[in-house]
PDB file of C-alpha atoms in Angstrom:
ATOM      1  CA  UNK V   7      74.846 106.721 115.274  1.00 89.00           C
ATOM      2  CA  UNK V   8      77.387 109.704 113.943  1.00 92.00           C
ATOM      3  CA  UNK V   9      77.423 109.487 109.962  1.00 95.00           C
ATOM      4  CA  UNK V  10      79.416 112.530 108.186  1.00 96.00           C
ATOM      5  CA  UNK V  11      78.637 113.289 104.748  1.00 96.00           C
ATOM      6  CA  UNK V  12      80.626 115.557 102.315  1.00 97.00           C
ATOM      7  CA  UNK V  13      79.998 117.095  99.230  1.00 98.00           C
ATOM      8  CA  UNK V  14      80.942 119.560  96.566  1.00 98.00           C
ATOM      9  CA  UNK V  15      83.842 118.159  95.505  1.00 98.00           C
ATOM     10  CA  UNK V  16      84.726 118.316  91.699  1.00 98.00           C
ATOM     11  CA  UNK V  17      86.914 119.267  88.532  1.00 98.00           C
ATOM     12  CA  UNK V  18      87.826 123.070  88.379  1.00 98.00           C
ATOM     13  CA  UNK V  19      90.320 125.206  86.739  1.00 98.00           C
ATOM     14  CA  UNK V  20      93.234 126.739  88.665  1.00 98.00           C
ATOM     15  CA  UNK V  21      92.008 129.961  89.834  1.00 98.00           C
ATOM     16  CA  UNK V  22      88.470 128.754  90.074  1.00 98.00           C
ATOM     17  CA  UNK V  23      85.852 128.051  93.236  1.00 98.00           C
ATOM     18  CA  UNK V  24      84.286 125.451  94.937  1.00 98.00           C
ATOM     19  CA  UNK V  25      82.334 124.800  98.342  1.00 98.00           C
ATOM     20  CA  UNK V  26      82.698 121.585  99.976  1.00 98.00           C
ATOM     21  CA  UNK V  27      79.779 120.980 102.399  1.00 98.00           C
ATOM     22  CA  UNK V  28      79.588 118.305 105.269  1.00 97.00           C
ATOM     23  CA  UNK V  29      76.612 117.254 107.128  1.00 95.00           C
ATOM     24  CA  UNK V  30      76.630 115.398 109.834  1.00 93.00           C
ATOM     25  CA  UNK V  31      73.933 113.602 111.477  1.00 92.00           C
ATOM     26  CA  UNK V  32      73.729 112.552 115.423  1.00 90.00           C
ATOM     27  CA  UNK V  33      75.891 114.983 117.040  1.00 84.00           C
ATOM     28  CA  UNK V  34      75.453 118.767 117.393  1.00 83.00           C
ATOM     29  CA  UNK V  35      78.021 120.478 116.300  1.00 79.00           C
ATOM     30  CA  UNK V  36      78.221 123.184 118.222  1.00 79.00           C
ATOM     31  CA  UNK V  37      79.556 121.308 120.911  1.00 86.00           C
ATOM     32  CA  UNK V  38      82.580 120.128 119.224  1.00 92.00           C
ATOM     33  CA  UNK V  39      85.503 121.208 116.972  1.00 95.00           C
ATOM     34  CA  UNK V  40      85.248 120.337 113.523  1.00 96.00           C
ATOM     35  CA  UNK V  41      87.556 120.495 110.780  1.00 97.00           C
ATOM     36  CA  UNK V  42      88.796 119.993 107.017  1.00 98.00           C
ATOM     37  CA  UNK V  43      91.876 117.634 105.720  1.00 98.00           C
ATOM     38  CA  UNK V  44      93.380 116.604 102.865  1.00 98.00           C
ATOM     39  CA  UNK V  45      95.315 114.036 101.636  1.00 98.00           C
ATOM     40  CA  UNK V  46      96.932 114.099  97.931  1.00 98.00           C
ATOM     41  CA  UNK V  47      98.051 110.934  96.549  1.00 96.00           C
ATOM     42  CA  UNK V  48     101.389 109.411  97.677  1.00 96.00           C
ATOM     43  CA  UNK V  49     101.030 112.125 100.223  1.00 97.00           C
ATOM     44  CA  UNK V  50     100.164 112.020 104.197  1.00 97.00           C
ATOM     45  CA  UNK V  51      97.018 114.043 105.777  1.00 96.00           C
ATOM     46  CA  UNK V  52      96.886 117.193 106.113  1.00 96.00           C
ATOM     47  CA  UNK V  53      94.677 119.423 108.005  1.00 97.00           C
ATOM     48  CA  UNK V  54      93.641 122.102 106.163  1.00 98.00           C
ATOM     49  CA  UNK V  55      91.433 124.427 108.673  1.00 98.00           C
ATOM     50  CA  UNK V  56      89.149 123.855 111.636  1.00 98.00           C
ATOM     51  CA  UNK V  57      86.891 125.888 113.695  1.00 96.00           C
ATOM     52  CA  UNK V  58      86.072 125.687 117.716  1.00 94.00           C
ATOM     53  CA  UNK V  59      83.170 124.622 119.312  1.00 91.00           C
ATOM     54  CA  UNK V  60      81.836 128.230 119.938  1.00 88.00           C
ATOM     55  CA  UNK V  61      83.048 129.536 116.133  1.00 88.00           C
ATOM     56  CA  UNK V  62      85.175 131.802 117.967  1.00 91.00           C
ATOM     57  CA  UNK V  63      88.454 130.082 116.820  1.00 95.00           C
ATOM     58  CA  UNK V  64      89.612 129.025 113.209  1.00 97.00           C
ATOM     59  CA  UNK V  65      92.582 127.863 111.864  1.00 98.00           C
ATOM     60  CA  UNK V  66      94.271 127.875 108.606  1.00 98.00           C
ATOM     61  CA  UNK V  67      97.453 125.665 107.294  1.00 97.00           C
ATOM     62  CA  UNK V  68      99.635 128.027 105.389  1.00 97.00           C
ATOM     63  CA  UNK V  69      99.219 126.347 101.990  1.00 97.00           C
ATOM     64  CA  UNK V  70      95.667 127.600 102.211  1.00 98.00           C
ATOM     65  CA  UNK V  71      95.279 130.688 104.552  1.00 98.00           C
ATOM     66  CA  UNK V  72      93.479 133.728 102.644  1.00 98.00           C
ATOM     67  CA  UNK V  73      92.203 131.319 100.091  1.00 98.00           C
ATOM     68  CA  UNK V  74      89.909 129.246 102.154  1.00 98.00           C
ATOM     69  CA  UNK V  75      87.391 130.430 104.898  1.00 98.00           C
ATOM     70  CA  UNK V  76      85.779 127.823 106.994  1.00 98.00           C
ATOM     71  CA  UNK V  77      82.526 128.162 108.527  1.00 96.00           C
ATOM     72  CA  UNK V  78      79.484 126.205 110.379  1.00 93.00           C
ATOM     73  CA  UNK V  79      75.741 126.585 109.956  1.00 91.00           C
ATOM     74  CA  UNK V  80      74.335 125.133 113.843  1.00 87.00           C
ATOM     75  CA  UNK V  81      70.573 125.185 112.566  1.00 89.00           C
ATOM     76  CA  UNK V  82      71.839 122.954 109.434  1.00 91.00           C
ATOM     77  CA  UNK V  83      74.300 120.714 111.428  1.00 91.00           C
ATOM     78  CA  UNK V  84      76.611 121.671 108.440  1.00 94.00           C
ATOM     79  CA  UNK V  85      79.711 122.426 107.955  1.00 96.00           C
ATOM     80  CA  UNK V  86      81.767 124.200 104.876  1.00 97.00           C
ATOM     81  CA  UNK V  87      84.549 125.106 103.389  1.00 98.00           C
ATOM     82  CA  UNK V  88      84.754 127.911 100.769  1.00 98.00           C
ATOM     83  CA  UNK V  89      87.549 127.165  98.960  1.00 98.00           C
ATOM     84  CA  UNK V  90      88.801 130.675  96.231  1.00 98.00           C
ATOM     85  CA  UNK V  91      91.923 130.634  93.972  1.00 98.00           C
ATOM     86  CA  UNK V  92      92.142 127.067  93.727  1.00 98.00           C
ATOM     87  CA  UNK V  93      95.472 125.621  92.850  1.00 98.00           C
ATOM     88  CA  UNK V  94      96.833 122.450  91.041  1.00 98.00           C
ATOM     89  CA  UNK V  95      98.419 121.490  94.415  1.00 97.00           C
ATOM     90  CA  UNK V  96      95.245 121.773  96.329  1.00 98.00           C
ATOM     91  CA  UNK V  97      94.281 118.508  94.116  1.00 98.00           C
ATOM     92  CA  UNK V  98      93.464 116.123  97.072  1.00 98.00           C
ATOM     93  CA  UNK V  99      90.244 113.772  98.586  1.00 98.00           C
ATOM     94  CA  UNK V 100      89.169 116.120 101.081  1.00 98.00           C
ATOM     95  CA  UNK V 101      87.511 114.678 104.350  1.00 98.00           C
ATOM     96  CA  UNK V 102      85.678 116.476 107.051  1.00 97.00           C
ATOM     97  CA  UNK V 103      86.001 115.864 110.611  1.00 97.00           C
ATOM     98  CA  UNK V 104      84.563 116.359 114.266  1.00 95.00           C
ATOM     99  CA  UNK V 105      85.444 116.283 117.633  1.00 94.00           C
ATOM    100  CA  UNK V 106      89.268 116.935 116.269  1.00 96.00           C
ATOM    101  CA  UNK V 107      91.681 118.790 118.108  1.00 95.00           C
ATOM    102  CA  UNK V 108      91.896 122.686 116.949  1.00 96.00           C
ATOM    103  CA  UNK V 109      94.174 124.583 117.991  1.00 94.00           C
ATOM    104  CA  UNK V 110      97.560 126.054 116.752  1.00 92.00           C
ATOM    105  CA  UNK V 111      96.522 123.023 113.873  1.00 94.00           C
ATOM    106  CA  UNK V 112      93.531 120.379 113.151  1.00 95.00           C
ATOM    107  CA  UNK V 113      94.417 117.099 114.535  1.00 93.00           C
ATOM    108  CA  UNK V 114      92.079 113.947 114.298  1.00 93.00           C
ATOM    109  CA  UNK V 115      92.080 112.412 118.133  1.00 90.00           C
ATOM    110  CA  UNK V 116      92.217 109.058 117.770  1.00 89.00           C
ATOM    111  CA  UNK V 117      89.317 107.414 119.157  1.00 88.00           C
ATOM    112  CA  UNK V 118      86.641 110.183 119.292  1.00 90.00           C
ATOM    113  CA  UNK V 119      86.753 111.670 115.967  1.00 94.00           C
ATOM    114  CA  UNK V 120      84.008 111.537 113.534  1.00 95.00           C
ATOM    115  CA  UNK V 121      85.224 111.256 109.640  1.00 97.00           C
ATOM    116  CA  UNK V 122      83.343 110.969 106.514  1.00 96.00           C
ATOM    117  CA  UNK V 123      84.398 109.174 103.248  1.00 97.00           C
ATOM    118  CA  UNK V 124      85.976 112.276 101.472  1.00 97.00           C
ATOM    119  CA  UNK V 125      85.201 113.977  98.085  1.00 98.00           C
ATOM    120  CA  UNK V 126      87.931 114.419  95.321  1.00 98.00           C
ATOM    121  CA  UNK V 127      89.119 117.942  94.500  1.00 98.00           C
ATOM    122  CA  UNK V 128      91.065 117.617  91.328  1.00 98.00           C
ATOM    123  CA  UNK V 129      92.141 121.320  90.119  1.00 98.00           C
ATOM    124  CA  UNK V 130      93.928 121.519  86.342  1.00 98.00           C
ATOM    125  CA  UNK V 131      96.667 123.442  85.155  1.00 94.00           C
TER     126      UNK V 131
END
């Protein structure tokens, strides 16, 4: 049994730093594509960045790209996202994924994606 577990989430200032982690359990990640979304209240998902099965490939959503850097420890199963310059309007429950689609974006495939419960990013003004 797949379980996906995130962490790191929290209160920070704008301008400010946090590093969400993800470990999942029962699949090796290497194999797959994994990724980050977001989805803000009243708002609709968003994928924020996701890397290829080899590491070779990562993508970025514009809101985020040069703020945020994505990367995946194989030994640990676990995947991160360093997230720098925080803004109010990154304020969202941020889930991690795998076995998404990554490509020109991060896209959940219905069906044989993985997804854990999500951890709140709330960044103040």
């Amino acid at each position: 049994q797949v379980q996906v577990v995130e962490s790191g989430g929290g209160l920070v200032q704008a301008g400010g730093s946090l590093r969400l982690s993800c470990t999942i359990a029962g699949l090796t990640l290497i194999n797959y594509n994994e990724g980050w979304f977001r989805q803000a209240t009243g708002k609709e998902r968003e994928g924020v960045s996701c890397i290829s099965w080899n590491g070779g490939f990562t993508y970025y959503s514009g809101s985020v790209k040069g703020r945020f850097t994505i990367s995946r420890d194989n030994v640990k199963n676990t995947l991160y996202l360093q997230m720098n310059s925080l803004k109010p309007e990154d304020t969202a429950m941020y889930y991690c994924a795998a076995r998404i689609w990554c490509g020109t974006t991060a896209q959940d495939l219905p069906g044989s994606a993985y997804w854990g419960q999500g951890t709140q990013v709330t960044v103040s003004s």
